[in-house]
Amino acid sequence: MDDVFSVESIYAELRGRAPETQMAPRLDAMRLAMDFLGDPAHSAPVIHVTGTNGKTSTARLIERLLLAHDLRPGRYTSPHLEKVNERICLDGEPVDDRTFVRVWDEIRPYLQMVDAHLAEQGEVPLTEFEAMTALAFAIFADAPVDVMVLEVGLGGAWDATNVADAQVSVVTPIDLDHVHMLGETVEEIAQEKSGIIKPEGFLVSAVQKPSVAEILLASARENDAEFRFEGVEFGVTERTPGVGGQVVTIQGLAGRYEDVALPLLGAHQAENASLAVAAVEAFLGGGDKELALDVVRVAFEEATSPGRLEVVRNAPVVVLDAAHNPHGIEASAQAVGEAFNIKQLNIVLGILSDKDARSMLDILRHHYAESEAFETRLYLTQSTSPRAIPVEELAELAVEAGFDEDALEVHERLDNATVAAISDAAAREELDAAVLITGSITVVGEARVLLGG
């Protein structure tokens, strides 16, 4: 071959393509790519996951359950924290570099032909996410896998992953996010996300706002799809938080799963687990077949969700949480207050410019700065992403949100902010001080590299 590829060079090439924000919603380009590649999007049945928060954690938990049933899953999620291979997983692990490079080398000429055809039609060539999704489908077909677990990149109906036909569609809680592209109301966003529900499929939904539930229900009925909602047909019935996680009892669609150890923090992760159980019950037995309790326990006992309330250090405790929108920050704050007995919390925070930073800061102030349980200090920073809010601007928003200027530190570099927050917490050992690094996924990913997470 003329080109010698590496994972890094492939990712650089992908990053050179247009982002989704620079094109109108479309699926024709992906359908054309699938035609050129032999339709790998239909090489295995699909469990498709959309929603606003909890998608990646839910997809990982579904994957664990499938593995415990001796199935070979392929999982596609985004974005990655440290290395692009994380987005495409086989057997629960990121695809190895050799396979990533080999399959890209095989499909690249076909994608270039698709690009040329699109250019002739006056359309934007395959975007970064479209090309990455095509690569994921090709890797899964090459493996091959028994089932694909696909997380939408953005929205649902027009997402590149939606060229696949889901046997089970999973919807995590829907809230406001990406309003410039998906709609300014939760109802508009729900309409977009309901587009992954396929004819004669199966919808499994988290608890939703009534207006959102109505939209999902209407879409399921229009598609003659079965539907089940958390809080009605399934859900968490008992939950006992503990050190390093929690013990939960889940009422599924077909069975009751008692005393299941879940090494993830927060009520929202318990809810993600119940959603995963219901999704796999729907996939394996149409919602009528109970899973073996010991299989569920084995599946969840080693569950991980990197960068989601992940403890990466002790003494002082350092927690990474990619809570990148108001809904995520709210869930994170409740989980931190429940999981850690601390008297001081140092928050390292960086946010991307397309997020509702002011609302996120309002939630942080309410849960932390106004808390009588512990003192809070905010270490404002920014990731290396070009979309990061400049730290000076973030500081102005924090003051507007009501944070005391004396409780703020501003660091242009994430490494400096992290060192300062950890050093201060270590010096206040008598206060049981902890560090929370949160905000954008890019901040958490870069911090994870710094701390060896």
Coordinates of C-alpha atoms in Angstrom, one line a residue:
M1 CA 0.0 0.0 0.0
D2 CA 1.1 3.6 -0.6
D3 CA 0.1 4.9 2.8
V4 CA 1.5 3.7 6.1
F5 CA -1.1 4.2 8.7
S6 CA -1.1 4.4 12.5
V7 CA -4.0 5.0 14.8
E8 CA -2.7 8.5 15.4
S9 CA -2.5 9.3 11.7
I10 CA -5.9 7.9 11.0
Y11 CA -7.4 9.9 13.8
A12 CA -5.7 13.0 12.5
E13 CA -7.2 12.3 9.0
L14 CA -10.6 11.8 10.6
R15 CA -10.3 15.1 12.5
G16 CA -9.5 16.8 9.2
R17 CA -13.0 16.0 8.0
A18 CA -16.0 18.3 8.6
P19 CA -17.7 18.1 12.0
E20 CA -21.4 17.3 12.2
T21 CA -22.1 21.0 13.0
Q22 CA -21.1 22.1 9.5
M23 CA -23.8 20.1 7.6
A24 CA -27.5 19.7 7.4
P25 CA -29.0 16.5 8.9
R26 CA -28.7 13.6 6.5
L27 CA -28.5 9.8 6.3
D28 CA -28.0 9.4 2.5
A29 CA -24.3 9.7 2.8
M30 CA -24.1 6.9 5.3
R31 CA -26.4 4.8 3.3
L32 CA -24.1 5.3 0.3
A33 CA -21.1 4.3 2.4
M34 CA -22.8 1.2 3.6
D35 CA -23.7 0.3 -0.1
F36 CA -20.0 0.6 -1.0
L37 CA -18.9 -1.5 2.0
G38 CA -21.4 -4.3 1.7
D39 CA -23.8 -3.0 4.3
P40 CA -21.9 -3.9 7.5
A41 CA -24.5 -1.9 9.5
H42 CA -26.8 -5.0 9.1
S43 CA -24.1 -7.6 9.8
A44 CA -25.5 -8.3 13.4
P45 CA -28.6 -7.3 15.4
V46 CA -28.5 -4.0 17.2
I47 CA -29.2 -2.5 20.6
H48 CA -29.3 1.3 20.0
V49 CA -28.9 3.8 22.9
T50 CA -29.8 7.5 22.8
G51 CA -30.7 10.1 25.4
T52 CA -29.0 13.1 27.0
N53 CA -26.9 11.6 29.8
G54 CA -26.0 8.1 30.8
K55 CA -25.7 6.7 27.3
T56 CA -22.1 5.5 27.6
S57 CA -22.5 4.0 31.1
T58 CA -25.7 2.2 30.0
A59 CA -24.1 0.9 26.8
R60 CA -21.2 -0.5 28.9
L61 CA -23.6 -2.2 31.3
I62 CA -25.5 -3.7 28.4
E63 CA -22.2 -4.9 27.0
R64 CA -21.3 -6.6 30.4
L65 CA -24.6 -8.4 30.4
L66 CA -24.1 -9.7 26.9
L67 CA -20.6 -10.9 27.7
A68 CA -21.9 -12.7 30.7
H69 CA -24.3 -14.5 28.4
D70 CA -21.4 -15.7 26.3
L71 CA -22.2 -13.4 23.4
R72 CA -19.6 -11.4 21.5
P73 CA -20.7 -7.7 21.5
G74 CA -19.3 -4.8 19.5
R75 CA -19.7 -1.5 21.3
Y76 CA -19.5 1.9 19.7
T77 CA -19.6 5.0 21.9
S78 CA -18.3 8.5 21.8
P79 CA -16.4 10.6 22.5
H80 CA -13.3 8.9 23.9
L81 CA -11.4 10.0 27.0
E82 CA -7.8 9.1 26.1
K83 CA -7.4 7.2 22.8
V84 CA -9.7 6.9 19.9
N85 CA -9.7 3.1 20.0
E86 CA -12.0 3.4 23.1
R87 CA -14.9 4.3 20.8
I88 CA -14.9 0.9 19.1
C89 CA -14.8 -2.1 21.4
L90 CA -14.8 -5.9 20.9
D91 CA -15.4 -8.3 23.7
G92 CA -15.5 -5.4 26.2
E93 CA -12.1 -4.0 25.2
P94 CA -11.0 -1.3 22.9
V95 CA -10.1 -2.7 19.4
D96 CA -6.4 -3.3 19.1
D97 CA -4.3 -0.9 17.0
R98 CA -3.5 -3.6 14.4
T99 CA -7.2 -4.2 13.6
F100 CA -8.1 -0.5 13.7
V101 CA -5.4 0.2 11.2
R102 CA -6.0 -2.8 9.0
V103 CA -9.7 -2.3 8.6
W104 CA -9.2 1.4 7.9
D105 CA -6.7 0.6 5.2
E106 CA -9.3 -1.7 3.7
I107 CA -12.3 0.7 3.7
R108 CA -10.5 4.0 3.0
P109 CA -10.5 3.7 -0.8
Y110 CA -14.3 3.0 -0.7
L111 CA -14.9 6.0 1.6
Q112 CA -12.9 8.1 -0.9
M113 CA -15.2 7.0 -3.7
V114 CA -18.2 8.0 -1.5
D115 CA -16.5 11.4 -0.9
A116 CA -16.0 11.9 -4.6
H117 CA -19.7 11.0 -5.3
L118 CA -20.9 13.4 -2.7
A119 CA -18.7 16.2 -4.0
E120 CA -20.1 15.7 -7.5
Q121 CA -23.6 16.2 -6.0
G122 CA -22.4 19.4 -4.3
E123 CA -22.6 17.8 -0.8
V124 CA -20.1 17.8 2.0
P125 CA -17.8 14.7 2.0
L126 CA -18.3 12.2 4.8
T127 CA -17.9 14.0 8.1
E128 CA -15.6 12.9 10.9
F129 CA -18.3 11.1 12.7
E130 CA -19.8 9.5 9.6
A131 CA -16.4 8.1 8.6
M132 CA -15.7 6.9 12.2
T133 CA -19.1 5.2 12.3
A134 CA -18.4 3.5 9.0
L135 CA -15.1 2.2 10.4
A136 CA -16.9 0.8 13.5
F137 CA -19.5 -1.0 11.4
A138 CA -16.7 -2.5 9.3
I139 CA -14.7 -3.6 12.3
F140 CA -17.8 -5.3 13.8
A141 CA -18.6 -7.1 10.5
D142 CA -14.9 -8.2 10.2
A143 CA -14.8 -9.6 13.8
P144 CA -17.6 -10.7 13.5
V145 CA -19.8 -9.8 16.5
D146 CA -23.0 -11.3 17.7
V147 CA -24.6 -8.0 18.6
M148 CA -23.8 -4.3 18.1
V149 CA -24.4 -1.9 21.0
L150 CA -24.5 1.5 19.4
E151 CA -24.5 4.9 21.2
V152 CA -25.8 7.7 19.0
G153 CA -23.4 10.6 18.5
L154 CA -25.9 13.3 18.4
G155 CA -29.7 13.2 18.5
G156 CA -31.1 10.1 16.9
A157 CA -33.1 10.3 13.7
W158 CA -30.3 11.8 11.6
D159 CA -27.4 10.3 13.5
A160 CA -24.9 8.3 11.4
T161 CA -25.6 5.3 13.6
N162 CA -29.2 5.3 12.6
V163 CA -28.5 3.5 9.3
A164 CA -28.7 0.4 11.4
D165 CA -32.1 -1.1 12.4
A166 CA -32.3 -1.6 16.2
Q167 CA -34.0 -4.7 17.6
V168 CA -34.0 -2.8 20.9
S169 CA -34.0 1.0 21.2
V170 CA -32.9 2.3 24.6
V171 CA -33.6 5.9 25.7
T172 CA -31.8 7.3 28.7
P173 CA -33.2 10.5 30.4
I174 CA -33.8 13.3 27.9
D175 CA -33.0 16.9 28.9
L176 CA -31.8 20.1 27.2
D177 CA -28.4 19.8 25.4
H178 CA -27.1 20.7 22.0
V179 CA -30.1 23.0 21.6
H180 CA -28.6 24.7 18.6
M181 CA -28.9 21.5 16.7
L182 CA -31.6 19.4 18.3
G183 CA -34.2 21.9 19.4
E184 CA -34.8 24.4 22.1
T185 CA -37.3 22.3 24.1
V186 CA -37.2 18.8 25.5
E187 CA -40.1 17.9 23.3
E188 CA -38.2 18.9 20.1
I189 CA -35.2 17.0 21.3
A190 CA -37.4 13.9 22.2
Q191 CA -38.8 14.0 18.7
E192 CA -35.3 13.8 17.2
K193 CA -34.2 11.0 19.6
S194 CA -37.4 9.0 19.0
G195 CA -36.1 8.5 15.5
I196 CA -34.1 5.4 16.5
I197 CA -37.3 3.5 17.3
K198 CA -37.7 1.0 14.4
P199 CA -40.8 -0.9 13.0
E200 CA -41.7 -3.9 15.1
G201 CA -38.8 -3.2 17.4
F202 CA -38.7 -2.8 21.2
L203 CA -38.4 0.5 23.1
V204 CA -37.0 0.5 26.6
S205 CA -37.0 4.0 28.2
A206 CA -35.8 5.6 31.4
V207 CA -38.1 7.7 33.5
Q208 CA -39.0 10.8 31.4
K209 CA -40.9 14.0 31.7
P210 CA -44.5 13.4 30.8
S211 CA -44.4 15.3 27.6
V212 CA -41.3 13.4 26.5
A213 CA -42.8 10.0 27.4
E214 CA -45.8 10.9 25.3
I215 CA -43.6 11.5 22.3
L216 CA -41.7 8.3 22.7
L217 CA -44.9 6.4 23.3
A218 CA -46.5 7.8 20.1
S219 CA -43.4 6.9 18.1
A220 CA -43.4 3.3 19.4
R221 CA -47.1 3.0 18.5
E222 CA -46.5 4.4 15.0
N223 CA -43.8 1.8 14.5
D224 CA -45.8 -1.0 16.0
A225 CA -43.0 -1.4 18.5
E226 CA -43.4 -2.8 22.0
F227 CA -42.5 -0.4 24.8
R228 CA -41.6 -0.5 28.5
F229 CA -40.9 2.5 30.8
E230 CA -38.8 2.6 33.9
G231 CA -40.9 3.3 36.9
V232 CA -43.9 1.5 35.4
E233 CA -42.7 -1.9 34.2
F234 CA -39.2 -2.0 35.6
G235 CA -36.8 -0.1 37.8
V236 CA -34.6 0.0 41.0
T237 CA -36.6 -1.1 44.0
E238 CA -33.9 -1.0 46.6
R239 CA -30.5 0.7 46.8
T240 CA -27.8 0.7 49.5
P241 CA -24.9 3.0 48.9
G242 CA -21.5 1.7 50.1
V243 CA -17.8 2.2 49.8
G244 CA -16.9 2.0 46.2
G245 CA -20.4 1.5 44.9
Q246 CA -23.8 0.3 45.9
V247 CA -26.0 -2.8 46.2
V248 CA -29.2 -2.7 44.2
T249 CA -32.3 -4.8 43.7
I250 CA -33.8 -4.4 40.2
Q251 CA -37.2 -5.3 39.1
G252 CA -36.8 -6.2 35.5
L253 CA -39.3 -6.9 32.7
A254 CA -39.4 -10.6 33.5
G255 CA -37.5 -11.1 36.7
R256 CA -36.4 -9.6 40.0
Y257 CA -32.7 -9.4 40.7
E258 CA -31.8 -9.0 44.3
D259 CA -28.7 -7.8 46.1
V260 CA -26.6 -7.1 43.0
A261 CA -23.3 -5.4 43.7
L262 CA -22.7 -2.5 41.4
P263 CA -19.3 -0.8 41.7
L264 CA -20.5 2.5 40.4
L265 CA -21.5 5.6 42.4
G266 CA -24.8 7.4 42.3
A267 CA -28.5 6.8 42.0
H268 CA -28.3 7.5 38.3
Q269 CA -25.9 4.6 37.8
A270 CA -28.4 2.3 39.5
E271 CA -31.0 3.5 37.1
N272 CA -28.6 3.0 34.2
A273 CA -28.2 -0.6 35.4
S274 CA -31.9 -1.2 35.5
L275 CA -32.2 0.2 32.0
A276 CA -29.5 -2.2 30.9
V277 CA -31.2 -5.2 32.5
A278 CA -34.5 -4.4 30.8
A279 CA -32.8 -3.8 27.4
V280 CA -31.0 -7.2 27.6
E281 CA -34.3 -8.9 28.7
A282 CA -36.0 -7.4 25.7
F283 CA -33.1 -8.4 23.4
L284 CA -32.7 -12.0 24.5
G285 CA -36.3 -12.9 25.2
G286 CA -38.7 -10.2 24.1
G287 CA -39.0 -9.0 27.7
D288 CA -40.7 -12.3 28.7
K289 CA -37.6 -14.3 29.8
E290 CA -36.0 -13.9 33.1
L291 CA -32.2 -13.6 33.2
A292 CA -30.2 -15.8 35.6
L293 CA -29.5 -13.9 38.8
D294 CA -26.0 -15.2 39.1
V295 CA -25.3 -14.1 35.5
V296 CA -26.5 -10.6 36.3
R297 CA -24.4 -10.5 39.4
V298 CA -21.3 -11.6 37.5
A299 CA -21.9 -9.1 34.8
F300 CA -22.2 -6.1 37.1
E301 CA -19.6 -7.0 39.8
E302 CA -16.7 -5.8 37.6
A303 CA -18.6 -3.0 35.8
T304 CA -16.6 0.1 35.1
S305 CA -17.4 3.5 33.6
P306 CA -14.2 5.5 33.2
G307 CA -14.5 9.2 33.8
R308 CA -17.9 8.8 35.4
L309 CA -17.6 9.4 39.2
E310 CA -14.3 7.5 38.9
V311 CA -12.0 7.5 41.9
V312 CA -8.5 7.7 40.5
R313 CA -6.6 8.5 43.7
N314 CA -6.9 8.3 47.5
A315 CA -5.4 10.4 50.3
P316 CA -6.7 12.8 49.1
V317 CA -9.6 11.3 47.2
V318 CA -9.6 12.5 43.6
V319 CA -12.8 11.9 41.5
L320 CA -13.2 12.3 37.8
D321 CA -16.7 12.9 36.4
A322 CA -17.6 14.0 32.9
A323 CA -20.7 15.9 33.9
H324 CA -20.8 18.1 30.8
N325 CA -24.3 19.6 31.0
P326 CA -26.7 20.8 33.7
H327 CA -28.5 17.4 34.0
G328 CA -25.2 15.7 34.4
I329 CA -23.9 18.2 37.0
E330 CA -27.1 17.7 39.0
A331 CA -26.7 13.9 39.1
S332 CA -23.1 14.2 39.9
A333 CA -23.7 16.6 42.8
Q334 CA -26.2 14.3 44.4
A335 CA -23.9 11.3 44.1
V336 CA -20.9 13.1 45.6
G337 CA -22.9 14.3 48.6
E338 CA -24.0 10.7 49.1
A339 CA -20.8 8.8 48.5
F340 CA -18.1 10.9 50.3
N341 CA -18.0 12.0 53.9
I342 CA -15.9 15.2 53.5
K343 CA -15.7 18.6 54.9
Q344 CA -14.0 20.3 52.0
L345 CA -14.4 19.8 48.2
N346 CA -12.0 21.3 45.7
I347 CA -13.6 21.4 42.3
V348 CA -11.5 21.6 39.1
L349 CA -13.9 22.8 36.4
G350 CA -13.6 23.4 32.7
I351 CA -16.6 23.7 30.3
L352 CA -16.9 23.8 26.5
S353 CA -18.4 26.8 24.8
D354 CA -21.5 25.0 23.4
K355 CA -22.7 24.0 26.9
D356 CA -25.0 25.9 29.3
A357 CA -22.1 27.0 31.6
R358 CA -24.1 29.4 33.6
S359 CA -26.7 26.8 34.6
M360 CA -24.0 24.4 35.4
L361 CA -22.4 26.9 37.7
D362 CA -25.7 27.7 39.3
I363 CA -26.2 24.0 40.2
L364 CA -22.6 23.8 41.5
R365 CA -23.2 26.8 43.7
H366 CA -26.5 25.4 45.0
H367 CA -25.2 22.0 45.9
Y368 CA -21.7 22.9 47.0
A369 CA -21.0 26.5 47.7
E370 CA -24.2 26.9 49.7
S371 CA -23.8 23.5 51.4
E372 CA -23.5 23.5 55.2
A373 CA -21.9 20.0 55.0
F374 CA -18.6 21.1 53.6
E375 CA -16.6 24.0 52.2
T376 CA -16.0 24.4 48.5
R377 CA -13.2 25.9 46.5
L378 CA -13.4 26.3 42.7
Y379 CA -10.3 25.8 40.5
L380 CA -11.3 27.2 37.1
T381 CA -9.4 26.0 34.0
Q382 CA -9.7 24.9 30.4
S383 CA -8.8 21.9 28.4
T384 CA -6.8 22.1 25.2
S385 CA -10.0 21.8 23.1
P386 CA -10.5 24.8 20.8
R387 CA -14.1 24.8 22.0
A388 CA -13.1 25.3 25.7
I389 CA -14.5 28.5 27.3
P390 CA -11.5 30.7 28.1
V391 CA -10.8 30.5 31.8
E392 CA -11.2 34.3 32.3
E393 CA -14.7 34.2 30.8
L394 CA -15.6 31.2 33.0
A395 CA -14.4 33.1 36.0
E396 CA -16.7 36.0 35.2
L397 CA -19.6 33.5 34.8
A398 CA -18.8 32.0 38.2
V399 CA -18.9 35.3 39.9
E400 CA -22.2 36.1 38.2
A401 CA -23.5 32.8 39.5
G402 CA -22.7 33.9 43.1
F403 CA -19.4 32.3 43.8
D404 CA -17.2 34.2 46.3
E405 CA -14.2 35.5 44.5
D406 CA -12.0 34.5 47.5
A407 CA -13.1 30.9 46.9
L408 CA -12.0 30.9 43.3
E409 CA -8.7 30.2 41.6
V410 CA -8.0 30.7 37.9
H411 CA -5.5 28.5 36.1
E412 CA -5.1 28.6 32.3
R413 CA -3.5 25.1 32.3
L414 CA -5.4 22.1 33.5
D415 CA -2.2 20.5 35.0
N416 CA -1.6 23.6 37.2
A417 CA -5.2 23.6 38.4
T418 CA -5.1 19.9 39.2
V419 CA -1.9 20.2 41.1
A420 CA -3.1 23.2 43.1
A421 CA -6.4 21.5 44.0
I422 CA -4.8 18.2 45.1
S423 CA -2.0 20.0 47.0
D424 CA -4.5 22.1 48.9
A425 CA -6.7 19.0 49.7
A426 CA -3.6 17.1 50.9
A427 CA -2.7 20.0 53.2
R428 CA -6.2 19.9 54.7
E429 CA -6.2 16.2 55.6
E430 CA -7.9 16.9 58.9
L431 CA -10.9 18.2 56.9
D432 CA -11.2 14.9 54.9
A433 CA -10.8 17.1 51.8
A434 CA -11.4 15.7 48.3
V435 CA -11.0 16.8 44.7
L436 CA -13.6 16.6 42.0
I437 CA -12.5 17.2 38.4
T438 CA -15.5 17.8 36.2
G439 CA -17.1 19.7 33.4
S440 CA -16.2 18.8 29.8
I441 CA -15.3 15.3 28.7
T442 CA -12.1 16.8 27.3
V443 CA -11.1 18.1 30.8
V444 CA -11.8 14.7 32.4
G445 CA -9.9 12.9 29.6
E446 CA -6.8 15.1 29.9
A447 CA -6.9 14.8 33.7
R448 CA -7.1 11.1 33.4
V449 CA -3.9 11.0 31.4
L450 CA -2.2 13.3 33.9
L451 CA -3.2 11.2 36.9
G452 CA -2.7 7.8 35.2
G453 CA -6.4 6.9 35.5

